[in-house]
CSV table of N, CA and C in Angstrom, one decimal:
chain,number,residue,atom,x,y,z
A,28,UNK,N,0.8,-1.3,-0.3
A,28,UNK,CA,-0.3,-0.4,-0.1
A,28,UNK,C,0.6,1.6,0.3
A,29,UNK,N,0.5,2.7,-0.7
A,29,UNK,CA,1.1,3.1,-1.0
A,29,UNK,C,1.2,4.4,0.2
A,30,UNK,N,2.0,5.1,0.9
A,30,UNK,CA,1.6,5.7,1.3
A,30,UNK,C,1.6,7.0,1.6
A,31,UNK,N,1.0,7.9,2.4
A,31,UNK,CA,-0.6,9.4,2.2
A,31,UNK,C,1.4,9.9,2.1
A,32,UNK,N,2.8,9.8,2.8
A,32,UNK,CA,3.5,10.9,2.5
A,32,UNK,C,3.9,10.2,1.3
A,33,UNK,N,4.5,9.1,1.0
A,33,UNK,CA,4.8,8.7,-0.8
A,33,UNK,C,3.8,9.7,-2.2
A,34,UNK,N,2.9,9.3,-1.6
A,34,UNK,CA,2.2,10.1,-2.7
A,34,UNK,C,2.1,11.5,-2.8
A,35,UNK,N,2.4,12.7,-1.6
A,35,UNK,CA,1.9,14.1,-1.5
A,35,UNK,C,3.6,14.7,-2.4
A,36,UNK,N,4.6,12.9,-2.1
A,36,UNK,CA,5.8,13.8,-2.7
A,36,UNK,C,6.1,13.3,-4.2
A,37,UNK,N,5.1,11.7,-5.1
A,37,UNK,CA,5.0,11.9,-6.0
A,37,UNK,C,4.5,13.0,-7.1
A,38,UNK,N,3.4,13.9,-6.0
A,38,UNK,CA,2.4,15.1,-6.8
A,38,UNK,C,3.2,15.8,-6.4
A,39,UNK,N,4.1,16.6,-5.3
A,39,UNK,CA,4.5,18.0,-4.8
A,39,UNK,C,3.5,18.1,-4.6
A,40,UNK,N,2.7,17.1,-3.9
A,40,UNK,CA,1.5,17.8,-2.3
A,40,UNK,C,2.7,18.9,-1.5
A,41,UNK,N,2.1,19.7,-1.2
A,41,UNK,CA,2.8,21.2,-0.5
A,41,UNK,C,1.8,21.2,1.3
A,42,UNK,N,2.6,21.5,2.1
A,42,UNK,CA,1.8,21.8,3.3
A,42,UNK,C,1.1,23.0,2.7
A,43,UNK,N,1.4,24.0,1.9
A,43,UNK,CA,0.4,24.8,1.2
A,43,UNK,C,-0.3,25.0,1.1
A,44,UNK,N,-0.5,23.7,0.0
A,44,UNK,CA,-1.3,22.7,-0.6
A,44,UNK,C,-2.1,22.5,0.4
A,45,UNK,N,-1.8,22.2,1.4
A,45,UNK,CA,-3.2,21.6,2.9
A,45,UNK,C,-3.9,22.4,3.0
A,46,UNK,N,-2.8,23.3,3.2
A,46,UNK,CA,-3.7,25.3,3.5
A,46,UNK,C,-3.8,26.1,3.4
A,47,UNK,N,-4.0,26.2,2.0
A,47,UNK,CA,-4.5,26.9,0.7
A,47,UNK,C,-5.8,25.9,0.7
A,48,UNK,N,-6.6,23.9,0.2
A,48,UNK,CA,-7.4,23.7,0.1
A,48,UNK,C,-8.0,24.6,1.2
A,49,UNK,N,-7.5,23.4,2.8
A,49,UNK,CA,-8.7,24.0,3.6
A,49,UNK,C,-9.0,26.0,4.2
A,50,UNK,N,-7.8,26.8,3.8
A,50,UNK,CA,-8.8,27.6,3.4
A,50,UNK,C,-10.4,28.1,2.6
A,51,UNK,N,-9.7,27.3,1.7
A,51,UNK,CA,-11.3,27.5,0.8
A,51,UNK,C,-12.2,26.5,0.7
A,52,UNK,N,-12.4,26.5,2.4
A,52,UNK,CA,-13.7,25.3,3.3
A,52,UNK,C,-14.8,25.8,3.7
A,53,UNK,N,-14.1,27.4,3.6
A,53,UNK,CA,-15.8,28.2,4.0
A,53,UNK,C,-17.5,28.3,2.5
A,54,UNK,N,-15.9,28.1,1.7
A,54,UNK,CA,-16.5,28.3,-0.1
A,54,UNK,C,-16.8,26.9,-0.5
A,55,UNK,N,-16.3,26.1,-0.7
A,55,UNK,CA,-17.3,24.9,-0.3
A,55,UNK,C,-18.2,24.5,0.7
A,56,UNK,N,-17.6,25.3,1.9
A,56,UNK,CA,-19.6,24.9,3.0
A,56,UNK,C,-20.1,25.6,2.1
A,57,UNK,N,-20.8,26.7,1.2
A,57,UNK,CA,-21.9,27.6,1.0
A,57,UNK,C,-22.2,26.3,0.0
A,58,UNK,N,-21.9,26.0,-0.9
A,58,UNK,CA,-21.9,25.3,-1.7
A,58,UNK,C,-22.5,23.8,-1.8
A,59,UNK,N,-22.1,22.7,-0.9
A,59,UNK,CA,-21.7,22.3,0.0
A,59,UNK,C,-23.4,21.1,-0.5
A,60,UNK,N,-25.2,21.5,0.1
A,60,UNK,CA,-25.6,21.0,-0.5
A,60,UNK,C,-26.0,21.0,-1.8
A,61,UNK,N,-25.8,22.7,-2.3
A,61,UNK,CA,-26.5,22.7,-4.5
A,61,UNK,C,-25.5,21.5,-4.8
A,62,UNK,N,-24.3,21.3,-4.2
A,62,UNK,CA,-23.7,20.6,-4.8
A,62,UNK,C,-24.0,19.1,-5.0
A,63,UNK,N,-23.9,18.9,-3.8
A,63,UNK,CA,-24.4,17.5,-3.4
A,63,UNK,C,-26.1,17.1,-3.7
A,64,UNK,N,-26.9,18.3,-4.2
A,64,UNK,CA,-27.9,17.7,-4.5
A,64,UNK,C,-28.0,17.4,-6.1
A,65,UNK,N,-27.3,18.7,-7.0
A,65,UNK,CA,-27.0,18.8,-8.8
A,65,UNK,C,-26.4,16.6,-8.9
A,66,UNK,N,-25.2,16.9,-8.0
A,66,UNK,CA,-24.5,15.3,-8.3
A,66,UNK,C,-25.4,14.3,-8.0
A,67,UNK,N,-26.1,14.4,-7.2
A,67,UNK,CA,-27.3,13.2,-7.3
A,67,UNK,C,-28.2,12.9,-8.7
A,68,UNK,N,-29.0,14.2,-8.8
A,68,UNK,CA,-29.6,14.3,-10.2
A,68,UNK,C,-28.5,14.3,-10.6
A,69,UNK,N,-27.4,14.3,-11.4
A,69,UNK,CA,-26.9,13.7,-12.3
A,69,UNK,C,-26.6,11.4,-12.3
A,70,UNK,N,-26.6,11.6,-11.2
A,70,UNK,CA,-26.5,10.1,-11.0
A,70,UNK,C,-27.8,9.9,-11.8
A,71,UNK,N,-29.0,10.7,-11.5
A,71,UNK,CA,-30.4,9.2,-10.7
A,71,UNK,C,-30.8,9.4,-12.5
A,72,UNK,N,-30.5,10.4,-13.9
A,72,UNK,CA,-30.5,10.4,-14.7
A,72,UNK,C,-29.7,9.9,-15.4
A,73,UNK,N,-29.3,8.7,-15.3
A,73,UNK,CA,-28.3,7.7,-15.6
A,73,UNK,C,-29.6,6.7,-15.3
A,74,UNK,N,-30.0,5.8,-15.9
A,74,UNK,CA,-30.8,4.2,-15.1
A,74,UNK,C,-29.6,3.4,-14.7
A,75,UNK,N,-28.3,2.8,-15.8
A,75,UNK,CA,-27.3,2.6,-14.2
A,75,UNK,C,-27.5,2.2,-13.1
A,76,UNK,N,-26.8,3.2,-13.1
A,76,UNK,CA,-26.6,4.4,-11.5
A,76,UNK,C,-27.5,4.4,-11.1
A,77,UNK,N,-28.5,4.8,-11.3
A,77,UNK,CA,-29.5,5.2,-10.2
A,77,UNK,C,-30.1,3.7,-9.7
A,78,UNK,N,-29.8,2.3,-10.2
A,78,UNK,CA,-30.5,0.4,-10.8
A,78,UNK,C,-29.2,0.0,-9.2
A,79,UNK,N,-27.7,0.9,-10.0
A,79,UNK,CA,-26.5,0.5,-8.3
A,79,UNK,C,-27.1,1.6,-7.4
A,80,UNK,N,-27.3,2.5,-7.1
A,80,UNK,CA,-28.3,3.4,-6.1
A,80,UNK,C,-28.8,2.7,-5.4
A,81,UNK,N,-29.9,2.0,-5.7
A,81,UNK,CA,-31.9,2.2,-5.6
A,81,UNK,C,-31.0,0.7,-5.1
A,82,UNK,N,-30.2,-0.6,-5.6
A,82,UNK,CA,-30.0,-1.8,-4.8
A,82,UNK,C,-29.1,-2.0,-3.3
A,83,UNK,N,-27.6,-1.0,-3.3
A,83,UNK,CA,-27.2,-1.3,-2.7
A,83,UNK,C,-27.1,0.5,-1.2
A,84,UNK,N,-27.4,1.2,-1.9
A,84,UNK,CA,-27.8,2.8,-1.2
A,84,UNK,C,-29.4,2.7,-1.2
A,85,UNK,N,-29.7,4.1,-0.5
A,85,UNK,CA,-30.5,5.0,-0.7
A,85,UNK,C,-30.1,6.7,-1.2
A,86,UNK,N,-30.9,6.8,-1.7
A,86,UNK,CA,-30.8,8.6,-2.6
A,86,UNK,C,-29.9,9.2,-1.2
A,87,UNK,N,-30.9,9.6,-0.2
A,87,UNK,CA,-30.4,10.3,1.0
A,87,UNK,C,-28.9,9.8,1.3
A,88,UNK,N,-28.7,8.0,2.0
A,88,UNK,CA,-27.4,8.2,2.3
A,88,UNK,C,-26.4,8.5,1.5
A,89,UNK,N,-26.6,7.9,0.3
A,89,UNK,CA,-25.6,8.3,-0.2
A,89,UNK,C,-24.7,10.0,-0.7
A,90,UNK,N,-26.2,10.3,-1.1
A,90,UNK,CA,-26.3,12.4,-1.1
A,90,UNK,C,-25.2,12.5,0.4
A,91,UNK,N,-25.6,12.6,1.5
A,91,UNK,CA,-24.9,12.6,2.9
A,91,UNK,C,-23.7,12.2,2.5
A,92,UNK,N,-23.3,11.1,2.6
A,92,UNK,CA,-21.7,11.1,2.2
A,92,UNK,C,-21.2,11.9,1.2
A,93,UNK,N,-21.8,12.0,0.0
A,93,UNK,CA,-21.2,13.0,-0.7
A,93,UNK,C,-20.9,14.0,-0.1
A,94,UNK,N,-21.7,14.7,0.4
A,94,UNK,CA,-21.5,16.0,1.4
A,94,UNK,C,-20.3,15.4,1.7
A,95,UNK,N,-20.0,14.4,3.4
A,95,UNK,CA,-19.3,14.5,3.3
A,95,UNK,C,-17.5,14.5,3.0
A,96,UNK,N,-18.2,13.5,2.6
A,96,UNK,CA,-16.3,13.8,1.5
A,96,UNK,C,-15.9,14.6,0.2
A,97,UNK,N,-16.9,15.3,0.3
A,97,UNK,CA,-17.0,16.6,-0.5
A,97,UNK,C,-15.9,17.3,0.1
A,98,UNK,N,-16.2,17.4,1.4
A,98,UNK,CA,-15.8,18.0,2.7
A,98,UNK,C,-15.1,18.1,3.1
A,99,UNK,N,-14.4,17.0,3.0
A,99,UNK,CA,-13.3,16.1,3.6
A,99,UNK,C,-12.0,17.0,2.4
A,100,UNK,N,-12.0,17.6,1.4
A,100,UNK,CA,-11.5,17.7,0.2
A,100,UNK,C,-10.9,19.0,0.8
A,101,UNK,N,-11.6,19.6,1.4
A,101,UNK,CA,-11.1,21.0,2.4
A,101,UNK,C,-10.4,21.1,3.7
A,102,UNK,N,-10.4,20.2,4.0
A,102,UNK,CA,-10.5,20.7,6.1
A,102,UNK,C,-8.9,20.4,5.7
A,103,UNK,N,-8.3,20.1,5.3
A,103,UNK,CA,-6.2,19.9,5.3
A,103,UNK,C,-6.3,18.7,6.2
A,104,UNK,N,-6.9,18.0,6.3
A,104,UNK,CA,-6.1,16.5,6.9
A,104,UNK,C,-5.7,15.9,6.0
A,105,UNK,N,-4.6,15.4,5.4
A,105,UNK,CA,-4.4,14.6,4.5
A,105,UNK,C,-3.1,12.6,4.6
A,106,UNK,N,-3.5,12.8,6.3
A,106,UNK,CA,-3.3,11.6,6.5
A,106,UNK,C,-3.2,10.3,5.8
A,107,UNK,N,-2.7,9.5,6.6
A,107,UNK,CA,-2.8,7.9,6.3
A,107,UNK,C,-4.5,8.0,6.6
A,108,UNK,N,-4.8,8.3,7.9
A,108,UNK,CA,-6.3,8.2,7.7
A,108,UNK,C,-7.3,8.4,6.2
A,109,UNK,N,-7.2,9.7,5.5
A,109,UNK,CA,-7.5,9.9,4.8
A,109,UNK,C,-7.4,9.2,3.7
A,110,UNK,N,-6.0,8.7,3.6
A,110,UNK,CA,-5.7,8.0,2.6
A,110,UNK,C,-6.9,6.7,2.8
A,111,UNK,N,-7.0,5.8,4.0
A,111,UNK,CA,-7.4,4.8,3.7
A,111,UNK,C,-9.1,5.5,3.4
A,112,UNK,N,-9.3,6.4,4.0
A,112,UNK,CA,-10.9,6.6,3.2
A,112,UNK,C,-11.0,5.9,2.0
A,113,UNK,N,-10.0,7.6,1.0
A,113,UNK,CA,-10.1,7.2,-0.7
A,113,UNK,C,-10.7,5.6,-0.8
A,114,UNK,N,-9.2,4.6,-0.2
A,114,UNK,CA,-9.5,3.7,-0.5
A,114,UNK,C,-10.3,2.9,-0.4
A,115,UNK,N,-11.5,3.5,0.6
A,115,UNK,CA,-12.5,2.3,0.6
A,115,UNK,C,-13.5,1.9,0.1
A,116,UNK,N,-14.0,4.3,-0.7
A,116,UNK,CA,-14.2,4.4,-1.4
A,116,UNK,C,-14.7,3.7,-2.2
A,117,UNK,N,-13.0,3.4,-3.1
A,117,UNK,CA,-12.8,3.0,-4.6
A,117,UNK,C,-13.1,1.1,-4.1
A,118,UNK,N,-12.8,1.0,-2.8
A,118,UNK,CA,-13.2,-1.0,-3.2
A,118,UNK,C,-15.0,-0.7,-2.7
A,119,UNK,N,-15.8,0.7,-2.2
A,119,UNK,CA,-16.7,0.2,-2.5
A,119,UNK,C,-17.9,0.3,-4.1
A,120,UNK,N,-17.2,1.0,-4.9
A,120,UNK,CA,-17.7,1.5,-6.1
A,120,UNK,C,-17.4,0.3,-6.7
A,121,UNK,N,-15.7,-0.9,-6.7
A,121,UNK,CA,-15.7,-1.9,-7.4
A,121,UNK,C,-16.7,-2.6,-6.9
A,122,UNK,N,-17.1,-3.0,-5.5
A,122,UNK,CA,-18.0,-4.1,-5.0
A,122,UNK,C,-19.1,-3.4,-6.0
A,123,UNK,N,-19.8,-2.9,-5.9
A,123,UNK,CA,-21.2,-2.6,-6.3
A,123,UNK,C,-21.1,-2.9,-7.8
A,124,UNK,N,-20.0,-3.3,-8.3
A,124,UNK,CA,-19.7,-2.9,-9.8
A,124,UNK,C,-20.0,-1.9,-11.3
A,125,UNK,N,-19.8,-0.3,-10.5
A,125,UNK,CA,-19.5,0.3,-11.3
A,125,UNK,C,-18.6,1.0,-11.6
A,126,UNK,N,-18.9,1.4,-12.9
A,126,UNK,CA,-18.3,1.0,-14.1
A,126,UNK,C,-17.2,2.1,-13.7
A,127,UNK,N,-16.1,2.2,-13.9
A,127,UNK,CA,-14.9,3.5,-13.9
A,127,UNK,C,-15.4,4.7,-15.1
A,128,UNK,N,-15.4,4.5,-15.5
A,128,UNK,CA,-15.7,5.7,-16.5
A,128,UNK,C,-17.2,7.2,-15.8
A,129,UNK,N,-17.9,6.1,-14.8
A,129,UNK,CA,-19.1,7.1,-14.0
A,129,UNK,C,-18.0,7.8,-13.3
A,130,UNK,N,-17.1,7.4,-12.8
A,130,UNK,CA,-16.0,7.9,-11.5
A,130,UNK,C,-15.6,9.4,-12.1
A,131,UNK,N,-14.7,8.9,-13.3
A,131,UNK,CA,-13.8,9.7,-13.4
A,131,UNK,C,-14.5,11.0,-14.1
A,132,UNK,N,-16.1,11.0,-14.5
A,132,UNK,CA,-17.6,11.3,-15.3
A,132,UNK,C,-18.0,12.3,-14.7
A,133,UNK,N,-18.5,11.9,-13.4
A,133,UNK,CA,-18.8,12.5,-12.6
A,133,UNK,C,-17.6,13.6,-12.2
A,134,UNK,N,-16.3,13.2,-11.2
A,134,UNK,CA,-15.7,14.0,-11.0
A,134,UNK,C,-15.7,15.1,-12.2
């Protein structure tokens, strides 16, 4: 397993980068609900992603999770626990059979 310090080094991600993202947290919070709602609308426009959500979760649960995930992007904590969280998200996508192109298109 890659370590977060190794990934930060590889991507030239610095403490200043983390600080800059953290400074944007109030902006992220301002748009959090509208972004999450729009994202869920996007997911439900596609019958395949709608089926996956309905089969493995619920709209409310997934929307709440997306709000939480989006907020972590700006919280300034990019450590081993953050990396484990990202890996769990990726594993969940694999477990439910979400094609990778949906993840890329959604981002």
